[in-house]
Coordinates of C-alpha atoms in Angstrom, one line a residue:
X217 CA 65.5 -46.7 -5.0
X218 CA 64.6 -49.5 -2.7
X219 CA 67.7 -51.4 -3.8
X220 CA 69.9 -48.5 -3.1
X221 CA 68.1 -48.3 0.2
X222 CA 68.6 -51.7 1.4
X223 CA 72.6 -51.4 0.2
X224 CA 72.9 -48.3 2.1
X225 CA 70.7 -50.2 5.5
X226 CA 73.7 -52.6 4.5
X227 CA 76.3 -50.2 5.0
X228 CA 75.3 -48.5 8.1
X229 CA 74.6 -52.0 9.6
X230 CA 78.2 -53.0 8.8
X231 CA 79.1 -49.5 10.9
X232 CA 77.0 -50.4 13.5
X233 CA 78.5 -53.5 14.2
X234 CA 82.1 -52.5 14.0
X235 CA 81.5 -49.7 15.8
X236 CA 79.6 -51.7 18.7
X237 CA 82.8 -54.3 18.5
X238 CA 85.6 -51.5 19.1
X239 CA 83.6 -50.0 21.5
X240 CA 82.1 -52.6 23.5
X241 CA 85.7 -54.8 23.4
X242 CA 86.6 -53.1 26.5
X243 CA 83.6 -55.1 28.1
X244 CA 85.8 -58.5 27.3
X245 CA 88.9 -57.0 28.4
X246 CA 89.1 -54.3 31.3
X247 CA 89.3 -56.6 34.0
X248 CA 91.3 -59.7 32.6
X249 CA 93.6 -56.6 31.7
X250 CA 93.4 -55.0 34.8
X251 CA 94.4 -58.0 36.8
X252 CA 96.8 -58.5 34.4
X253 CA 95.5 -62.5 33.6
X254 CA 96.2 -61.5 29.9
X255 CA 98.2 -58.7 28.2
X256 CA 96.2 -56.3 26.5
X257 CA 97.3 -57.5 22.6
X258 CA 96.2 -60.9 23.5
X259 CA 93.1 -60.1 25.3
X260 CA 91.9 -58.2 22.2
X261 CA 92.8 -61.2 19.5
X262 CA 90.9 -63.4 21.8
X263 CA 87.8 -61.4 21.8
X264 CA 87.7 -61.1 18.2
X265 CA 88.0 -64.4 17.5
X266 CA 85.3 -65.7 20.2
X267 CA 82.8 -62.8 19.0
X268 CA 82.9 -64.2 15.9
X269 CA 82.2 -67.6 17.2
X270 CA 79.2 -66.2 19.4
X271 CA 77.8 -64.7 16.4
X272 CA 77.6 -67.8 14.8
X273 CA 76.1 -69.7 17.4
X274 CA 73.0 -69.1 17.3
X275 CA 70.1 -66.8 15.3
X276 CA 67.1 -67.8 17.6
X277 CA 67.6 -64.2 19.9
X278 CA 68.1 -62.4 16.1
X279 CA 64.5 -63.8 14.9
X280 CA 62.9 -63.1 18.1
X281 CA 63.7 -59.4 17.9
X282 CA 63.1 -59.3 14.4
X283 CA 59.5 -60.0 15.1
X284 CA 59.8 -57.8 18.5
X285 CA 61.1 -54.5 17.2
X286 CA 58.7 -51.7 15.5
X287 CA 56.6 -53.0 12.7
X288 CA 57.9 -51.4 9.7
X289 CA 56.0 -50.2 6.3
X290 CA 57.6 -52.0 3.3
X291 CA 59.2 -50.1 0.7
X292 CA 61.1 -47.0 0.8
X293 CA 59.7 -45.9 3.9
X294 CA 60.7 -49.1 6.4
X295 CA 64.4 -49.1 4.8
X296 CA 64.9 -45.2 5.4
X297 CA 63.6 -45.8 9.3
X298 CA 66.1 -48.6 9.5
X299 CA 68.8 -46.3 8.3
X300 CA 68.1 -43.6 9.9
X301 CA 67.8 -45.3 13.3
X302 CA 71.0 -47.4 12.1
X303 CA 72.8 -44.2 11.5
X304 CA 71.6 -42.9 15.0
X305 CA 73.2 -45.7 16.7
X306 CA 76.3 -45.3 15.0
X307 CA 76.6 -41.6 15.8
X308 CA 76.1 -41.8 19.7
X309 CA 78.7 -45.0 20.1
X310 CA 81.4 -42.9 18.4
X311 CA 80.2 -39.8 20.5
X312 CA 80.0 -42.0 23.8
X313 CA 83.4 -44.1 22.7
X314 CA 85.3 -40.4 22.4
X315 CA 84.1 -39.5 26.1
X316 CA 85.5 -42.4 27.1
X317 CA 82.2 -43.5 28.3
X318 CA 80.7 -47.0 28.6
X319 CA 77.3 -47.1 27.1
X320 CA 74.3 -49.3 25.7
X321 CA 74.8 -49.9 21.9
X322 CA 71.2 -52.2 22.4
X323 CA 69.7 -49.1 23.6
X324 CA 71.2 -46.6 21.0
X325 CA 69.9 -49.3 18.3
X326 CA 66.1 -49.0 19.7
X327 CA 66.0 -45.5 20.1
X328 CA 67.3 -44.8 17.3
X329 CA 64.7 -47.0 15.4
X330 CA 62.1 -45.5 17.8
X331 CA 62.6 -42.0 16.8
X332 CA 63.2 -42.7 13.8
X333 CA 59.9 -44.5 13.0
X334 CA 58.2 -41.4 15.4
X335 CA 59.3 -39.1 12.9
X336 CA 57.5 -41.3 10.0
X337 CA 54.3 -40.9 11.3
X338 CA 55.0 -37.4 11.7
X339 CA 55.1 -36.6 8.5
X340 CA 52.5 -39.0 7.1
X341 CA 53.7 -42.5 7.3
X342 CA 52.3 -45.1 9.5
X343 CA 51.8 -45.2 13.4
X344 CA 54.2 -47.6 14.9
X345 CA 52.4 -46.8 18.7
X346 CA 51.4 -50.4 18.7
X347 CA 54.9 -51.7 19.0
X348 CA 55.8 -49.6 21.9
X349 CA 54.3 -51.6 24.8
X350 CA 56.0 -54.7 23.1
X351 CA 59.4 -53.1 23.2
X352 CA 58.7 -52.0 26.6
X353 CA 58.0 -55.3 28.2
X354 CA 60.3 -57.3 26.1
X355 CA 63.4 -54.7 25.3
X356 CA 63.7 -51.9 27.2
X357 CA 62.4 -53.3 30.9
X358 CA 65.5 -56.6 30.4
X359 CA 67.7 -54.3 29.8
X360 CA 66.7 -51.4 32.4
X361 CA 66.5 -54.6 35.1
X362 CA 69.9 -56.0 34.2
X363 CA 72.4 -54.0 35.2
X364 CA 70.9 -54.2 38.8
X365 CA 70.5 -57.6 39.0
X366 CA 74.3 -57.9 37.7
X367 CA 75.6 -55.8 40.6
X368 CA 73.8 -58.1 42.9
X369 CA 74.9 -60.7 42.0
X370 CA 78.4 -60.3 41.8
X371 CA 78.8 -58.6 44.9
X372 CA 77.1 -62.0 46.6
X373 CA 79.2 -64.0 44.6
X374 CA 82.6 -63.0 45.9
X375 CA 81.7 -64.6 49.2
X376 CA 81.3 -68.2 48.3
X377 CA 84.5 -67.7 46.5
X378 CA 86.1 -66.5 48.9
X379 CA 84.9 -69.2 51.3
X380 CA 86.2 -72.3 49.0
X381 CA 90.0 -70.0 48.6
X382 CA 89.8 -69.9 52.4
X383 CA 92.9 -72.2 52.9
X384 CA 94.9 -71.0 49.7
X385 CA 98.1 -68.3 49.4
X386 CA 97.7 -65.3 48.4
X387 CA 99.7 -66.0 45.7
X388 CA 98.1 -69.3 45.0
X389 CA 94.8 -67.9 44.5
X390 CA 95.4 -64.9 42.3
X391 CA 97.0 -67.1 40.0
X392 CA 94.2 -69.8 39.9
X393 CA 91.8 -66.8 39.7
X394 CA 93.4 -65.0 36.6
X395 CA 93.5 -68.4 34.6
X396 CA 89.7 -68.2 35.4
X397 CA 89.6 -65.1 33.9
X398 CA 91.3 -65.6 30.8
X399 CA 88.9 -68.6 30.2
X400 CA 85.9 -66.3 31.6
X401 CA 87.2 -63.5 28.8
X402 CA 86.8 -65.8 26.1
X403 CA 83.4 -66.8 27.1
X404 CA 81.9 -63.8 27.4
X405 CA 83.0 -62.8 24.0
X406 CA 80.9 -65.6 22.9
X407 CA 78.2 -63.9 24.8
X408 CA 78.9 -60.7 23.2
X409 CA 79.2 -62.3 19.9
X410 CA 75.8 -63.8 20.5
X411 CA 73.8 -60.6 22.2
X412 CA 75.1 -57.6 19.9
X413 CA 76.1 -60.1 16.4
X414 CA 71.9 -60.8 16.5
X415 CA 71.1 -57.5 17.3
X416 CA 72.8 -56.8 13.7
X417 CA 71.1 -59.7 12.2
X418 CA 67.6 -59.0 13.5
X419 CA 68.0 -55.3 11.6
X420 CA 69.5 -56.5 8.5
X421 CA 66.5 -59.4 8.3
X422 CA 63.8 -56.2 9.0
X423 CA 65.6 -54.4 6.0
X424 CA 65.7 -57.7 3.7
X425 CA 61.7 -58.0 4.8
X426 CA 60.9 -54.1 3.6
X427 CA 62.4 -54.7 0.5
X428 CA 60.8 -57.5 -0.1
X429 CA 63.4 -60.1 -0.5
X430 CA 62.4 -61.8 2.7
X431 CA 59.7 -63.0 4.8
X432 CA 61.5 -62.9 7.8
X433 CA 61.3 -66.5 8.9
X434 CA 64.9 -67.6 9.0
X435 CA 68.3 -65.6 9.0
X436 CA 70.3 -66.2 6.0
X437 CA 73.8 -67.5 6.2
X438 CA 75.0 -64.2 4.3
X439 CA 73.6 -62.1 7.1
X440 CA 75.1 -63.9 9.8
X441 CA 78.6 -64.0 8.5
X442 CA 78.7 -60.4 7.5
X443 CA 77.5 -59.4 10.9
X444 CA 79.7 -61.6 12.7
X445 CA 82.9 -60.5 10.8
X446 CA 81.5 -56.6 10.8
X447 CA 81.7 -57.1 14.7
X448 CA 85.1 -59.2 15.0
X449 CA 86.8 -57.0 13.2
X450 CA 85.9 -54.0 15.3
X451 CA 87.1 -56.2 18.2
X452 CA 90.0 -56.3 16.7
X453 CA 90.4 -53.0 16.0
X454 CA 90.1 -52.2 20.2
X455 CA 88.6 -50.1 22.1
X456 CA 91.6 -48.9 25.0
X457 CA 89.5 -45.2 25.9
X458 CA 86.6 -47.3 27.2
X459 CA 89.1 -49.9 28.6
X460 CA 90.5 -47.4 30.8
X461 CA 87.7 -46.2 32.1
X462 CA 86.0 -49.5 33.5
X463 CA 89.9 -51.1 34.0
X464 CA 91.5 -48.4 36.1
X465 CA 88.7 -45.2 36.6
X466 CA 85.8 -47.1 38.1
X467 CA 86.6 -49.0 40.9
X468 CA 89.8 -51.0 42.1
X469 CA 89.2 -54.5 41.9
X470 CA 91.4 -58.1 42.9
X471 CA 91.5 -60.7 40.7
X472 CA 89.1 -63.0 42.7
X473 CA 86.3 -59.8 42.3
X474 CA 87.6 -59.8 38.8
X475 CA 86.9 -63.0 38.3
X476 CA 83.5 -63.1 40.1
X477 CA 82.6 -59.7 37.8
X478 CA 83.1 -61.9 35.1
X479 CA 81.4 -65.0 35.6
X480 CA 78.7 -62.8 36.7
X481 CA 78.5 -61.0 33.2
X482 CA 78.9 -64.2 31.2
X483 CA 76.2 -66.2 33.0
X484 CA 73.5 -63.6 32.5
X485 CA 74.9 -62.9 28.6
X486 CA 74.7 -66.7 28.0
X487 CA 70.9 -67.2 29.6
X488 CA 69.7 -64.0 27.3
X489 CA 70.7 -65.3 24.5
X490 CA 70.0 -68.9 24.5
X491 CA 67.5 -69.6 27.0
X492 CA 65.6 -66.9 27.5
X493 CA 65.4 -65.0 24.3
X494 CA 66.1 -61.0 25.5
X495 CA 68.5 -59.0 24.5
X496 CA 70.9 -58.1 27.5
X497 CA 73.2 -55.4 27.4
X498 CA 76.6 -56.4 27.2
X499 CA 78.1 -52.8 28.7
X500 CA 76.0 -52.5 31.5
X501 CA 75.8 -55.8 32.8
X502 CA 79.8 -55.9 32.6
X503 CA 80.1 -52.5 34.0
X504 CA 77.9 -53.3 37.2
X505 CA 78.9 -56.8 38.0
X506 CA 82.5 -55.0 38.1
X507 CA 80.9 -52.3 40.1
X508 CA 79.6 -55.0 42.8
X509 CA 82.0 -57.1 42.9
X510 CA 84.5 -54.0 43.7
X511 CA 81.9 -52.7 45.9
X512 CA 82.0 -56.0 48.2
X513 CA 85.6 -55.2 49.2
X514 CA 84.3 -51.7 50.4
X515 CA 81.8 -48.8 49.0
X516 CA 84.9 -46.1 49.5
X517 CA 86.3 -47.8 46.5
X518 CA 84.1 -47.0 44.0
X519 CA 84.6 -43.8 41.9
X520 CA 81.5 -42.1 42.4
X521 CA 81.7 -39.6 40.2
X522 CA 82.8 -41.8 37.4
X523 CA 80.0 -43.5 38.2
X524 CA 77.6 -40.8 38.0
X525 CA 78.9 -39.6 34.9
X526 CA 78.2 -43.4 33.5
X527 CA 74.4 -43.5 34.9
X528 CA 73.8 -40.5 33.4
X529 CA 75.3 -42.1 30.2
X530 CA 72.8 -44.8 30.7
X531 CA 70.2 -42.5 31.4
X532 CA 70.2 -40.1 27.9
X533 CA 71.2 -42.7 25.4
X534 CA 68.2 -43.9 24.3
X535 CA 66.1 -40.3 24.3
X536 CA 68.9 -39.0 22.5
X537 CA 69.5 -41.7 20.1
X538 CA 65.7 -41.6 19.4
X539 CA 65.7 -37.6 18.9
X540 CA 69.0 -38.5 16.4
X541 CA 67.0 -41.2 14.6
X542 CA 64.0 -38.7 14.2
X543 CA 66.5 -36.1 12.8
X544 CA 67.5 -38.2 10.4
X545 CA 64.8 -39.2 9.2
X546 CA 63.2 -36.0 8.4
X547 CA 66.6 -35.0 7.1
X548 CA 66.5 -37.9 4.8
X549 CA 62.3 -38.3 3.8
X550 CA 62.5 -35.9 0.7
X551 CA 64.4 -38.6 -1.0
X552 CA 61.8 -41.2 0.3

């Protein structure tokens, strides 16, 4: 049974991950699509490709949330918490991809493992209330705080930028700022690749733990590659209903506020993931650093009731994914 388990945590974590990369492409793309710096084929083979690089990069953030995220009894028990949350996570992207709405795979993933591991102790299995004030101050406030400081930040940004294109054409400085972009598109890929590829590996390492095959100090190279191709290939697959939204529904942006959303977005992906350790949602930070930097031109052109319909997104995920998970898990405990 705890074999099957772990090849069924497998499974859904392979869903999980392609899932996040079709959905969560549109973060790469919207605004080096909407600025047209790079057509909308090209833009998606060059996220899959530097997602799978980003995964690669790097395991350190996947170990550190391995060790962060709810303490899980071995056995039968940890693996069907894993899936259920797993399968929680899966559910509400495909729900939120189909609304066409940009939302937090990283918080799906916790909640999902939240309520999940909730409902455990529910029905007899260990308390994981322990672990809540560590996911709390390492998890869930980052990634609360983020989006914030990404609209900040990129609304400041676009007037130093503006200040050194003072002199330039019109037409001379769209042009330089769209080959920024395409560079900047790649780069945050590799971000992506890095943030959401080691949010895969950190579950599959918890599942590999509960079954006992692992002690959880090092990510295997198996691991790494299957989540790294699970999420490239969703890349590739695309994500154009979420594209839409943030590319043409949200706010109208320039390519110099394109560009500034971006570098915005990479630089904070980049400092999560190598420097600081936390995870950083890739969705929100893109969606407000376009959001400021649109913002900057003038407040009128923000879709406000696009964007309420997104904070609200933002607001539900992770209670619902967590009342998902806890479904799930009661749903699924008889064969535990």
């Amino acid at each position: 049974m705890t074999t099957a388990l772990l090849v069924a945590v497998f499974a859904f974590a392979g869903c999980y991950a392609f899932i996040n990369g079709f959905h969560d492409v549109s973060n790469s793309v919207a605004a080096a699509v909407r600025t047209r710096a790079l057509t909308p084929g090209v833009a998606v083979v060059l996220a899959s490709v530097f997602n799978l690089l980003g995964a690669l990069m790097s395991t350190a953030l996947a170990l550190v949330l391995a060790d962060l995220f709810v303490k899980l009894p071995p056995g039968s028990s940890g693996l069907g918490i894993l899936m259920a949350g797993l399968a929680s996570a899966c559910a509400w992207g495909l729900w939120t991809w189909w609304r066409r709405m940009p939302s937090s795979s990283t918080h799906a993933l916790v909640g999902g493992i939240v309520g999940s591991g909730a409902a455990s102790a529910l029905v007899g299995g260990p308390s994981i209330t322990e672990s809540f004030r560590i996911l709390w101050d390492q998890i869930a406030l980052p990634l609360l705080l983020s989006p914030a400081i990404a609209f900040v930040l990129a609304y400041l940004l676009v007037y130093p930028v503006m200040w050194l294109m003072r002199y330039s054409s019109l037409r001379r400085g769209d042009a330089g700022n769209r080959i920024a972009q395409s560079v900047l598109s790649a780069a945050f890929s590799v971000g992506h690749g890095m943030q959401d590829g080691q949010r895969t590996m950190a579950v599959l390492v918890l599942g590999l733990v509960a079954a006992g095959y692992s002690t959880g100090g090092e990510i295997p190279w198996g691991v790494q590659v299957f989540a790294g191709t699970a999420l490239a290939a969703g890349s590739l697959f695309g994500g154009w209903r979420i594209t839409h939204t943030l590319g043409y529904r949200l706010v109208r942006i320039d390519p110099l506020r394109g560009m500034s959303a971006q570098a915005v977005a990479t630089g904070m992906l980049f400092l999560g993931g190598l420097w600081l350790h936390i995870p950083l949602s890739s969705t929100q930070t893109m969606t407000a650093a376009i959001v400021g930097a649109g913002a900057n031109r003038r407040f009128a052109a923000v879709r406000f009731i696009q964007l309420r319909n997104i904070l609200g997104t933002w607001l539900v995920t992770a209670p619902a994914a967590a009342l998902l998970g806890g479904i799930f898990f009661l749903a699924l405990s008889p064969l535990l």
